């Protein structure tokens, strides 16, 4: 699947890059295309373009923070997940999301 | 941002609050902060959002604080593990404290902190930190891993 996502945390220092890297690694390991944008203390990093947003199957939001640029994903399924879960069990998160999307599109 | 003076082995602490107080005290001693109570408040405020406990005995208490003067990393190794809400339920023995000024334009240090955080996902990195007991060696290893291309 084509997965895009955004991570963000309160200080934007540590959990944001950790969740992004953990999900990217897990996504690739499970055979998906994945790109994670970070919205942290350095602003937006690895920003998801409008084209990438349009081409995705679903969006993971690893955060309970306010996210910039959600309008990019209008019409796409959006799954919000606690950022610590994404760091702790990234493969389980990706699997669960993929399964949910597959069931939805059956 | 990290030197031998910021590395503390054999620390006796019985709870998270003592660790955060130790960090705030040292930050003032080392001229990283000019306000112990202010920094302690900001560290606690961040912990209040959600715990900075990770996995395998690591925690990363941090703050982006007006009471921090310069981006700094402190490392503490505790004598015995303490309770700290972690992702895998383990107690905490290895503490990286990440201190960054609130208004920070300095991207290089933020990038280094970001790399350090990502390193904490890697077993090889964690194993080295857990087993190393030499401050100079530890500092060099961490800095090498934080280098930004």
XYZ file of C-alpha atoms in Angstrom:
255
model
C 0.000 0.000 0.000
C 0.921 3.648 -0.302
C 1.090 5.044 3.194
C 1.816 8.598 4.271
C 1.819 9.942 7.785
C 2.715 12.748 10.139
C 4.244 12.571 13.597
C 4.176 15.366 16.173
C 4.709 15.567 19.943
C 4.584 18.242 22.665
C 8.215 19.462 22.530
C 8.867 18.208 19.019
C 12.352 17.086 20.006
C 12.462 13.345 20.419
C 9.229 11.404 20.005
C 8.469 13.054 16.655
C 11.574 11.722 14.843
C 11.431 8.424 16.744
C 7.877 7.667 15.643
C 8.599 8.741 12.058
C 11.653 6.491 11.771
C 10.011 3.558 13.538
C 6.976 3.647 11.225
C 9.091 4.094 8.095
C 11.229 1.118 9.000
C 8.229 -1.047 9.849
C 6.365 -0.028 6.700
C 9.292 -0.926 4.462
C 9.845 -4.206 6.324
C 6.213 -5.109 5.665
C 6.555 -4.314 1.953
C 4.718 -0.987 1.771
C 5.608 2.420 0.393
C 5.693 4.825 3.294
C 6.651 8.430 3.844
C 6.491 10.109 7.239
C 6.483 13.877 7.702
C 7.750 15.278 10.993
C 6.136 18.337 12.533
C 8.495 19.110 15.379
C 10.882 21.700 16.764
C 12.507 22.174 13.357
C 9.204 22.819 11.601
C 8.071 20.483 8.840
C 10.616 17.876 7.773
C 10.194 15.458 4.880
C 6.996 17.264 3.910
C 4.349 15.255 2.083
C 3.515 16.896 -1.233
C 0.000 17.285 -2.606
C 0.789 14.615 -5.204
C 1.965 12.154 -2.559
C -1.113 12.912 -0.477
C -3.366 12.272 -3.471
C -1.645 8.977 -4.274
C -1.839 7.486 -0.779
C -4.178 4.738 0.380
C -4.410 6.115 3.884
C -2.872 8.569 6.352
C -1.412 7.791 9.778
C -1.384 10.633 12.270
C 0.979 9.661 15.084
C 0.017 12.434 17.435
C -2.577 14.037 19.642
C -1.254 17.475 18.663
C -2.638 19.966 16.195
C -1.401 19.033 12.711
C -0.602 21.534 9.966
C -1.897 21.007 6.440
C -4.568 18.363 6.998
C -6.438 19.684 3.921
C -3.882 17.839 1.770
C -5.606 14.614 2.795
C -9.224 15.577 2.063
C -11.185 12.461 1.141
C -8.470 10.049 2.360
C -8.934 7.654 5.276
C -7.144 9.123 8.306
C -6.073 6.976 11.230
C -4.923 8.684 14.427
C -2.687 6.683 16.735
C -1.017 7.461 20.012
C 2.624 8.392 19.302
C 4.074 6.112 21.990
C 2.273 3.112 20.466
C 3.897 3.949 17.126
C 7.354 3.917 18.749
C 6.725 0.824 20.830
C 4.992 -1.391 18.263
C 5.343 0.145 14.777
C 4.837 -3.113 12.854
C 1.657 -3.915 14.759
C 0.408 -0.382 14.037
C 1.031 -0.672 10.291
C -0.525 -4.154 10.135
C -3.620 -3.022 11.998
C -4.068 0.046 9.801
C -3.598 -1.917 6.576
C -6.119 -4.496 7.734
C -8.656 -1.828 8.625
C -8.274 -0.173 5.211
C -8.516 -3.514 3.399
C -11.708 -4.360 5.209
C -13.152 -0.946 4.491
C -12.509 -1.225 0.766
C -13.820 -4.795 0.419
C 26.442 20.176 23.927
C 27.766 16.965 25.452
C 31.032 16.548 27.323
C 32.349 14.375 30.142
C 31.041 16.854 32.710
C 27.500 16.130 31.509
C 27.839 12.394 32.129
C 27.026 10.997 35.566
C 27.551 7.399 36.618
C 26.482 5.639 39.812
C 23.730 8.065 40.617
C 21.622 7.217 43.640
C 18.016 8.167 43.107
C 14.870 6.547 44.375
C 12.294 8.155 42.110
C 11.705 10.206 38.980
C 11.340 13.454 40.917
C 14.823 13.079 42.403
C 16.243 12.523 38.922
C 14.526 15.627 37.537
C 15.814 17.646 40.508
C 19.326 16.341 39.973
C 19.135 17.374 36.297
C 17.866 20.859 37.190
C 20.578 21.324 39.835
C 23.336 20.207 37.503
C 22.002 22.373 34.687
C 22.439 25.446 36.884
C 25.865 24.302 38.138
C 27.042 23.756 34.566
C 25.647 27.118 33.433
C 23.123 25.499 31.094
C 20.260 27.098 32.996
C 19.907 30.083 35.309
C 16.727 28.986 37.000
C 16.544 25.632 38.737
C 12.881 25.851 39.750
C 11.840 27.086 36.327
C 13.599 24.261 34.522
C 12.271 21.670 36.960
C 8.776 23.022 36.325
C 9.210 22.682 32.562
C 10.595 19.131 32.829
C 7.629 18.169 34.981
C 5.225 19.894 32.643
C 6.533 17.810 29.747
C 6.332 14.597 31.806
C 2.730 15.575 32.529
C 1.848 15.492 28.809
C 2.957 11.877 28.607
C 5.840 10.048 30.207
C 9.256 10.187 28.542
C 9.997 6.599 29.551
C 11.040 4.506 26.550
C 12.008 0.810 26.496
C 14.842 -1.330 27.873
C 15.413 0.905 30.899
C 15.775 4.213 29.052
C 14.041 7.531 29.613
C 14.472 10.910 27.941
C 13.147 13.685 30.199
C 13.341 16.851 28.111
C 12.224 20.430 27.850
C 12.124 23.232 25.356
C 12.382 25.870 28.009
C 12.929 29.600 28.441
C 15.186 28.634 31.369
C 17.655 26.791 29.143
C 20.484 28.897 27.729
C 22.165 26.484 25.368
C 21.177 23.130 23.799
C 22.621 20.415 25.999
C 22.452 16.703 26.622
C 22.994 15.178 30.062
C 23.421 11.455 30.582
C 22.792 9.723 33.908
C 23.310 6.095 34.819
C 21.519 5.124 38.017
C 22.761 2.624 40.552
C 19.392 0.955 40.741
C 16.417 1.157 38.399
C 13.531 3.394 39.405
C 9.847 3.431 38.608
C 9.041 5.555 35.586
C 6.104 4.950 33.317
C 7.758 3.275 30.305
C 6.543 1.793 27.031
C 7.524 -1.742 27.983
C 6.887 -1.526 31.721
C 10.577 -1.780 32.657
C 12.092 0.430 35.345
C 14.544 3.117 34.284
C 18.289 3.071 34.767
C 19.615 5.095 31.807
C 18.545 8.696 31.423
C 19.231 11.107 28.579
C 18.036 14.588 29.410
C 17.597 16.838 26.386
C 17.551 20.543 27.194
C 16.809 23.107 24.501
C 16.145 26.862 24.737
C 12.564 27.827 23.996
C 13.469 30.190 21.197
C 15.989 28.129 19.353
C 17.179 28.993 15.876
C 20.026 26.565 16.032
C 19.049 23.731 13.756
C 22.278 21.759 13.947
C 21.799 20.929 17.624
C 18.137 20.080 17.122
C 19.156 17.730 14.324
C 21.701 16.082 16.601
C 19.118 15.598 19.347
C 16.743 14.168 16.775
C 19.418 11.688 15.673
C 20.120 10.694 19.267
C 16.410 10.004 19.795
C 16.330 7.810 16.687
C 19.466 5.953 17.889
C 17.471 4.942 20.955
C 15.369 2.734 18.691
C 18.469 0.652 17.891
C 19.526 -2.279 20.059
C 23.197 -1.899 19.166
C 23.232 1.704 20.402
C 21.333 0.861 23.580
C 23.604 -2.099 24.337
C 26.683 0.089 24.098
C 25.228 2.758 26.377
C 24.186 0.143 28.919
C 27.595 -1.513 29.077
C 29.963 1.469 28.786
C 31.328 2.797 32.056
C 33.852 5.288 30.761
C 32.661 8.877 30.354
C 35.083 9.811 27.563
C 34.357 6.671 25.568
C 30.624 7.139 26.058
C 30.757 10.784 25.005
C 32.690 9.961 21.853
C 30.339 7.143 20.944
C 27.243 9.292 21.392
C 28.703 12.243 19.478
C 29.783 9.986 16.629
C 26.232 8.662 16.371
C 24.697 12.145 16.536
C 26.785 13.590 13.736
C 24.750 15.253 11.030
C 25.894 14.651 7.482
